[in-house]
């Protein structure tokens, strides 16, 4: 059991963690014991640590219920414009501590569990991550939910309740091995099933054209069962809803003709329908055109739109009679945000509902659709763009294919009218790509069917307008916007780094948690000796804590005075973990060459999952682990360089690693990382960034001052120029002796003596077909790393740069991002304000 906080520590942490009042603590203990007894049916003699976690979770959840019901009731009564954020991924992580932070219950729960002889951190560690996402896109959705609730927006997150989330990664003999993430095995205390709102979703079948309209008939039905999870705002009594759909076979599934295959087989075949919500596709920035994935995309869209329209039609709380039938008002009451093209089917599905079911004429329906929907693009990598084969569409969603063709016909008419005779432009702008296999370009569908299209960092939005979507920008420039991504400071500062939050609050108060721009005033403390000392002390404490965690898990002795150099993100060629590897090898070779020099000690940590089918990414992991085996066992190097692959990187590991980082590696080829959000998390937690001018790094340099980041490498223009000229890796290999040495070591089996040609494919790729030009940035990267080493030897100057970085983080709050979406895309100015009175009933005021 960890020792309780001293009185001094308690006083220090009171502001950020909430007050532990005596009545509060007594009530929590009482509720905890009640749940252990009545909910879990255990007593203290037989209860396990997991039982105690569930008892605490149910106790904390009770504090959400009243606020949740009142918030939803308030939305029904006031009837604001509602925002529907539709995403195939919500990478939520754990819920318990985040809920305690947002409800100001952390100190009280800490005290209550302590008095019960339990350690709250140990209980928190029993919770499974909700790993319903791959990386940035899914985690962004989670941050957005927190910000929408904290800003009091009437917003809903809609997605799929995957039975199995992102796989757990094990490293076995240096290789990634995947295992299923059975996160629901012990149950999920945060969700509430809502069978009363079950919706039918149709697949397959055929269309019939009648004088009175089109009918989609002979379909197979799958039921969508909603599960609701509360999303609390930060200390404002607002609790919004994330609704995730689970697939259920209908009772009569396959039984109408059960005498054919037999009753037993018919019941067993129910699994086929329910497979829709079985598992998250584990690809990041890669399109895999599988029928099951298209089913998932239509499943979430169809169920969600039925919910949206039901809610639009009833206006008073709990009322079942139809109140609103004029669909021209839909865009005044509903905003639908499409998180990438994954929910693009919302556009043809909304058209189908309006035209076929609600009998609106096409032009009226189309106007409503466009004014309701908006599309966020997340990548410019061509292999990531969704292009669905027309024949798959025809089979699975025949009516939607007809609708897409009609959307395209009218769209191309408009293009032809504006650019007469430009047939090549018609071909480029069509929603249907002709060629070997006809495909539907989902990005084009989203642009045509939305009133707003946004990129996720300024440079990314500019690239969209100049390249990928140039034709569409020329035709409808008013649609294109930028919304630079952000992160929630609740999870990514207050929760994961309470020591730093406290040091900041001691200087500028705690309002910055709601309004992160207030961090700017920390610039006044950049020369304050005590503040510099406090910032450095918090970092050192976080490093020591993480070092203990690492030594438990990896059996490597960590030097806590070494620079913690961390690159954590999905493994992908464009993110250039290989460039990091080349620096590690170069640094290793330099230490070996001059072992008596005063080298800046480093612990390099690289973590992230590779998509199971992405062979090169798995080889990159194997290379990292192989380099670690050599470097970590070389007595000449000692504790001056260690290399650790962080296994099973996920939200919960990020919360431990990021507060401990000194150096953040953001080294993608310029023009490839749309934004990045890990970069912002490191910046907020007191790490310095080494990075290219890519994604949000550009804006981070702008906010903190370019001198306060380590910027290196080609800019987008340089990359374009090199493409024009032709990139020849051999030129760099022949010109740079240290690069040649590193590559020769990888190729010659220095890091894989038992299998000398283990990495020949990686070397071959780097030398002959490297799309991401690792060698072109090698020289500048190594020089930049030398500057990093030099500054790290001067802790005071290093910490001053850290303070400038923290002070420049305001822009990167997801609160700012969401406020911009609300004003500039959703046209939603509504902020609910809920106040709580002393007898614990929630009052609502406007």
PDB file of C-alpha atoms in Angstrom, residues 309-455:
ATOM      1  CA  UNK A 309     -34.559  11.790 -36.592  1.00  0.00           C
ATOM      2  CA  UNK A 310     -36.529  10.300 -33.677  1.00  0.00           C
ATOM      3  CA  UNK A 311     -35.048  12.950 -31.392  1.00  0.00           C
ATOM      4  CA  UNK A 312     -35.752  15.690 -33.950  1.00  0.00           C
ATOM      5  CA  UNK A 313     -39.396  14.664 -34.223  1.00  0.00           C
ATOM      6  CA  UNK A 314     -40.138  14.672 -30.477  1.00  0.00           C
ATOM      7  CA  UNK A 315     -39.481  17.922 -28.708  1.00  0.00           C
ATOM      8  CA  UNK A 316     -40.658  17.536 -25.127  1.00  0.00           C
ATOM      9  CA  UNK A 317     -38.879  15.314 -22.564  1.00  0.00           C
ATOM     10  CA  UNK A 318     -40.285  11.791 -22.391  1.00  0.00           C
ATOM     11  CA  UNK A 319     -42.909  12.554 -25.025  1.00  0.00           C
ATOM     12  CA  UNK A 320     -43.639   9.810 -27.548  1.00  0.00           C
ATOM     13  CA  UNK A 321     -46.068  11.630 -29.901  1.00  0.00           C
ATOM     14  CA  UNK A 322     -44.646  13.176 -33.041  1.00  0.00           C
ATOM     15  CA  UNK A 323     -44.196  16.895 -32.513  1.00  0.00           C
ATOM     16  CA  UNK A 324     -42.097  18.079 -35.475  1.00  0.00           C
ATOM     17  CA  UNK A 325     -42.555  17.056 -39.115  1.00  0.00           C
ATOM     18  CA  UNK A 326     -41.071  20.009 -41.042  1.00  0.00           C
ATOM     19  CA  UNK A 327     -37.661  18.725 -42.105  1.00  0.00           C
ATOM     20  CA  UNK A 328     -36.601  22.110 -43.471  1.00  0.00           C
ATOM     21  CA  UNK A 329     -35.803  22.880 -39.807  1.00  0.00           C
ATOM     22  CA  UNK A 330     -33.415  19.904 -39.479  1.00  0.00           C
ATOM     23  CA  UNK A 331     -30.216  21.951 -40.105  1.00  0.00           C
ATOM     24  CA  UNK A 332     -31.333  24.414 -37.393  1.00  0.00           C
ATOM     25  CA  UNK A 333     -31.597  21.604 -34.852  1.00  0.00           C
ATOM     26  CA  UNK A 334     -28.986  19.063 -35.977  1.00  0.00           C
ATOM     27  CA  UNK A 335     -25.285  19.220 -36.860  1.00  0.00           C
ATOM     28  CA  UNK A 336     -23.604  15.993 -37.999  1.00  0.00           C
ATOM     29  CA  UNK A 337     -19.794  15.878 -37.934  1.00  0.00           C
ATOM     30  CA  UNK A 338     -18.167  13.050 -39.905  1.00  0.00           C
ATOM     31  CA  UNK A 339     -14.867  12.012 -38.314  1.00  0.00           C
ATOM     32  CA  UNK A 340     -12.996  11.159 -41.535  1.00  0.00           C
ATOM     33  CA  UNK A 341     -14.833   9.360 -44.383  1.00  0.00           C
ATOM     34  CA  UNK A 342     -15.639   6.296 -42.239  1.00  0.00           C
ATOM     35  CA  UNK A 343     -19.200   7.569 -41.557  1.00  0.00           C
ATOM     36  CA  UNK A 344     -19.596   8.974 -45.123  1.00  0.00           C
ATOM     37  CA  UNK A 345     -22.630   6.704 -45.653  1.00  0.00           C
ATOM     38  CA  UNK A 346     -24.534   9.237 -43.524  1.00  0.00           C
ATOM     39  CA  UNK A 347     -24.914  11.376 -46.661  1.00  0.00           C
ATOM     40  CA  UNK A 348     -26.686   8.841 -48.939  1.00  0.00           C
ATOM     41  CA  UNK A 349     -28.539   7.387 -45.926  1.00  0.00           C
ATOM     42  CA  UNK A 350     -29.943  10.800 -44.927  1.00  0.00           C
ATOM     43  CA  UNK A 351     -30.998  11.291 -48.553  1.00  0.00           C
ATOM     44  CA  UNK A 352     -32.670   7.854 -48.566  1.00  0.00           C
ATOM     45  CA  UNK A 353     -34.621   8.631 -45.401  1.00  0.00           C
ATOM     46  CA  UNK A 354     -35.716  12.095 -46.593  1.00  0.00           C
ATOM     47  CA  UNK A 355     -36.620  11.073 -50.153  1.00  0.00           C
ATOM     48  CA  UNK A 356     -37.861   7.467 -49.843  1.00  0.00           C
ATOM     49  CA  UNK A 357     -39.377   7.500 -46.344  1.00  0.00           C
ATOM     50  CA  UNK A 358     -40.306  11.133 -45.655  1.00  0.00           C
ATOM     51  CA  UNK A 359     -41.228  11.788 -49.334  1.00  0.00           C
ATOM     52  CA  UNK A 360     -39.332  15.081 -49.762  1.00  0.00           C
ATOM     53  CA  UNK A 361     -38.362  16.072 -53.271  1.00  0.00           C
ATOM     54  CA  UNK A 362     -34.674  15.619 -54.139  1.00  0.00           C
ATOM     55  CA  UNK A 363     -33.597  19.281 -54.221  1.00  0.00           C
ATOM     56  CA  UNK A 364     -35.178  20.068 -50.845  1.00  0.00           C
ATOM     57  CA  UNK A 365     -33.650  16.915 -49.312  1.00  0.00           C
ATOM     58  CA  UNK A 366     -30.209  17.664 -50.771  1.00  0.00           C
ATOM     59  CA  UNK A 367     -30.225  21.211 -49.380  1.00  0.00           C
ATOM     60  CA  UNK A 368     -31.087  19.838 -45.910  1.00  0.00           C
ATOM     61  CA  UNK A 369     -28.398  17.146 -46.162  1.00  0.00           C
ATOM     62  CA  UNK A 370     -25.609  19.551 -47.155  1.00  0.00           C
ATOM     63  CA  UNK A 371     -26.535  22.107 -44.495  1.00  0.00           C
ATOM     64  CA  UNK A 372     -26.591  19.372 -41.819  1.00  0.00           C
ATOM     65  CA  UNK A 373     -23.355  17.478 -42.582  1.00  0.00           C
ATOM     66  CA  UNK A 374     -19.709  18.492 -42.240  1.00  0.00           C
ATOM     67  CA  UNK A 375     -16.566  16.472 -42.934  1.00  0.00           C
ATOM     68  CA  UNK A 376     -13.180  16.358 -41.199  1.00  0.00           C
ATOM     69  CA  UNK A 377     -10.277  15.016 -43.252  1.00  0.00           C
ATOM     70  CA  UNK A 378      -7.467  13.326 -41.311  1.00  0.00           C
ATOM     71  CA  UNK A 379      -4.833  12.342 -43.864  1.00  0.00           C
ATOM     72  CA  UNK A 380      -3.353  13.006 -47.288  1.00  0.00           C
ATOM     73  CA  UNK A 381      -1.743   9.553 -47.653  1.00  0.00           C
ATOM     74  CA  UNK A 382      -3.295   7.984 -50.781  1.00  0.00           C
ATOM     75  CA  UNK A 383      -3.331   4.469 -49.289  1.00  0.00           C
ATOM     76  CA  UNK A 384      -5.562   5.735 -46.465  1.00  0.00           C
ATOM     77  CA  UNK A 385      -8.346   7.142 -48.679  1.00  0.00           C
ATOM     78  CA  UNK A 386     -11.506   5.027 -48.741  1.00  0.00           C
ATOM     79  CA  UNK A 387     -12.422   3.874 -52.250  1.00  0.00           C
ATOM     80  CA  UNK A 388     -15.150   1.224 -52.134  1.00  0.00           C
ATOM     81  CA  UNK A 389     -15.693  -1.140 -55.093  1.00  0.00           C
ATOM     82  CA  UNK A 390     -19.022  -0.425 -56.801  1.00  0.00           C
ATOM     83  CA  UNK A 391     -19.911  -4.128 -57.031  1.00  0.00           C
ATOM     84  CA  UNK A 392     -19.554  -4.566 -53.257  1.00  0.00           C
ATOM     85  CA  UNK A 393     -21.849  -1.545 -52.792  1.00  0.00           C
ATOM     86  CA  UNK A 394     -24.396  -2.909 -55.295  1.00  0.00           C
ATOM     87  CA  UNK A 395     -24.544  -6.189 -53.365  1.00  0.00           C
ATOM     88  CA  UNK A 396     -24.671  -4.783 -49.814  1.00  0.00           C
ATOM     89  CA  UNK A 397     -26.487  -1.443 -50.235  1.00  0.00           C
ATOM     90  CA  UNK A 398     -28.264  -1.384 -53.618  1.00  0.00           C
ATOM     91  CA  UNK A 399     -30.449   1.655 -52.856  1.00  0.00           C
ATOM     92  CA  UNK A 400     -27.486   3.677 -51.639  1.00  0.00           C
ATOM     93  CA  UNK A 401     -25.592   2.962 -54.842  1.00  0.00           C
ATOM     94  CA  UNK A 402     -28.498   4.401 -56.857  1.00  0.00           C
ATOM     95  CA  UNK A 403     -28.477   7.476 -54.616  1.00  0.00           C
ATOM     96  CA  UNK A 404     -24.706   7.940 -54.952  1.00  0.00           C
ATOM     97  CA  UNK A 405     -25.058   7.718 -58.758  1.00  0.00           C
ATOM     98  CA  UNK A 406     -27.775  10.376 -58.676  1.00  0.00           C
ATOM     99  CA  UNK A 407     -25.679  12.627 -56.400  1.00  0.00           C
ATOM    100  CA  UNK A 408     -22.794  12.191 -58.838  1.00  0.00           C
ATOM    101  CA  UNK A 409     -24.959  12.886 -61.934  1.00  0.00           C
ATOM    102  CA  UNK A 410     -26.150  16.208 -60.527  1.00  0.00           C
ATOM    103  CA  UNK A 411     -22.686  17.070 -59.194  1.00  0.00           C
ATOM    104  CA  UNK A 412     -21.039  16.496 -62.579  1.00  0.00           C
ATOM    105  CA  UNK A 413     -23.779  18.589 -64.238  1.00  0.00           C
ATOM    106  CA  UNK A 414     -22.768  21.496 -61.980  1.00  0.00           C
ATOM    107  CA  UNK A 415     -19.076  20.943 -62.750  1.00  0.00           C
ATOM    108  CA  UNK A 416     -19.746  20.795 -66.509  1.00  0.00           C
ATOM    109  CA  UNK A 417     -21.796  23.985 -66.332  1.00  0.00           C
ATOM    110  CA  UNK A 418     -18.977  25.820 -64.578  1.00  0.00           C
ATOM    111  CA  UNK A 419     -16.126  24.346 -66.663  1.00  0.00           C
ATOM    112  CA  UNK A 420     -17.610  23.527 -70.095  1.00  0.00           C
ATOM    113  CA  UNK A 421     -15.546  21.103 -72.184  1.00  0.00           C
ATOM    114  CA  UNK A 422     -13.099  20.244 -69.354  1.00  0.00           C
ATOM    115  CA  UNK A 423     -13.588  16.462 -69.481  1.00  0.00           C
ATOM    116  CA  UNK A 424     -10.441  15.749 -67.484  1.00  0.00           C
ATOM    117  CA  UNK A 425     -11.790  17.836 -64.621  1.00  0.00           C
ATOM    118  CA  UNK A 426     -15.055  15.852 -64.773  1.00  0.00           C
ATOM    119  CA  UNK A 427     -13.051  12.636 -64.489  1.00  0.00           C
ATOM    120  CA  UNK A 428     -10.968  13.959 -61.576  1.00  0.00           C
ATOM    121  CA  UNK A 429     -13.981  15.292 -59.652  1.00  0.00           C
ATOM    122  CA  UNK A 430     -16.347  12.350 -60.175  1.00  0.00           C
ATOM    123  CA  UNK A 431     -17.463  10.383 -57.115  1.00  0.00           C
ATOM    124  CA  UNK A 432     -16.985   7.257 -59.253  1.00  0.00           C
ATOM    125  CA  UNK A 433     -13.473   6.307 -60.280  1.00  0.00           C
ATOM    126  CA  UNK A 434     -13.535   4.463 -63.598  1.00  0.00           C
ATOM    127  CA  UNK A 435     -10.785   2.041 -64.541  1.00  0.00           C
ATOM    128  CA  UNK A 436     -10.180  -1.665 -63.939  1.00  0.00           C
ATOM    129  CA  UNK A 437     -12.631  -1.855 -61.037  1.00  0.00           C
ATOM    130  CA  UNK A 438     -15.137   0.974 -60.564  1.00  0.00           C
ATOM    131  CA  UNK A 439     -14.827   2.522 -57.108  1.00  0.00           C
ATOM    132  CA  UNK A 440     -16.632   5.142 -55.051  1.00  0.00           C
ATOM    133  CA  UNK A 441     -14.325   7.853 -53.733  1.00  0.00           C
ATOM    134  CA  UNK A 442     -15.735   8.496 -50.263  1.00  0.00           C
ATOM    135  CA  UNK A 443     -13.788  11.732 -49.736  1.00  0.00           C
ATOM    136  CA  UNK A 444     -15.377  13.204 -52.870  1.00  0.00           C
ATOM    137  CA  UNK A 445     -18.810  12.098 -51.607  1.00  0.00           C
ATOM    138  CA  UNK A 446     -18.124  13.847 -48.274  1.00  0.00           C
ATOM    139  CA  UNK A 447     -16.990  17.103 -49.887  1.00  0.00           C
ATOM    140  CA  UNK A 448     -19.980  17.275 -52.231  1.00  0.00           C
ATOM    141  CA  UNK A 449     -22.455  16.316 -49.478  1.00  0.00           C
ATOM    142  CA  UNK A 450     -21.177  18.659 -46.745  1.00  0.00           C
ATOM    143  CA  UNK A 451     -21.277  22.421 -46.172  1.00  0.00           C
ATOM    144  CA  UNK A 452     -17.863  22.440 -44.459  1.00  0.00           C
ATOM    145  CA  UNK A 453     -14.660  20.482 -45.012  1.00  0.00           C
ATOM    146  CA  UNK A 454     -11.762  20.896 -42.612  1.00  0.00           C
ATOM    147  CA  UNK A 455      -8.193  19.765 -42.171  1.00  0.00           C
TER     148      UNK A 455
END
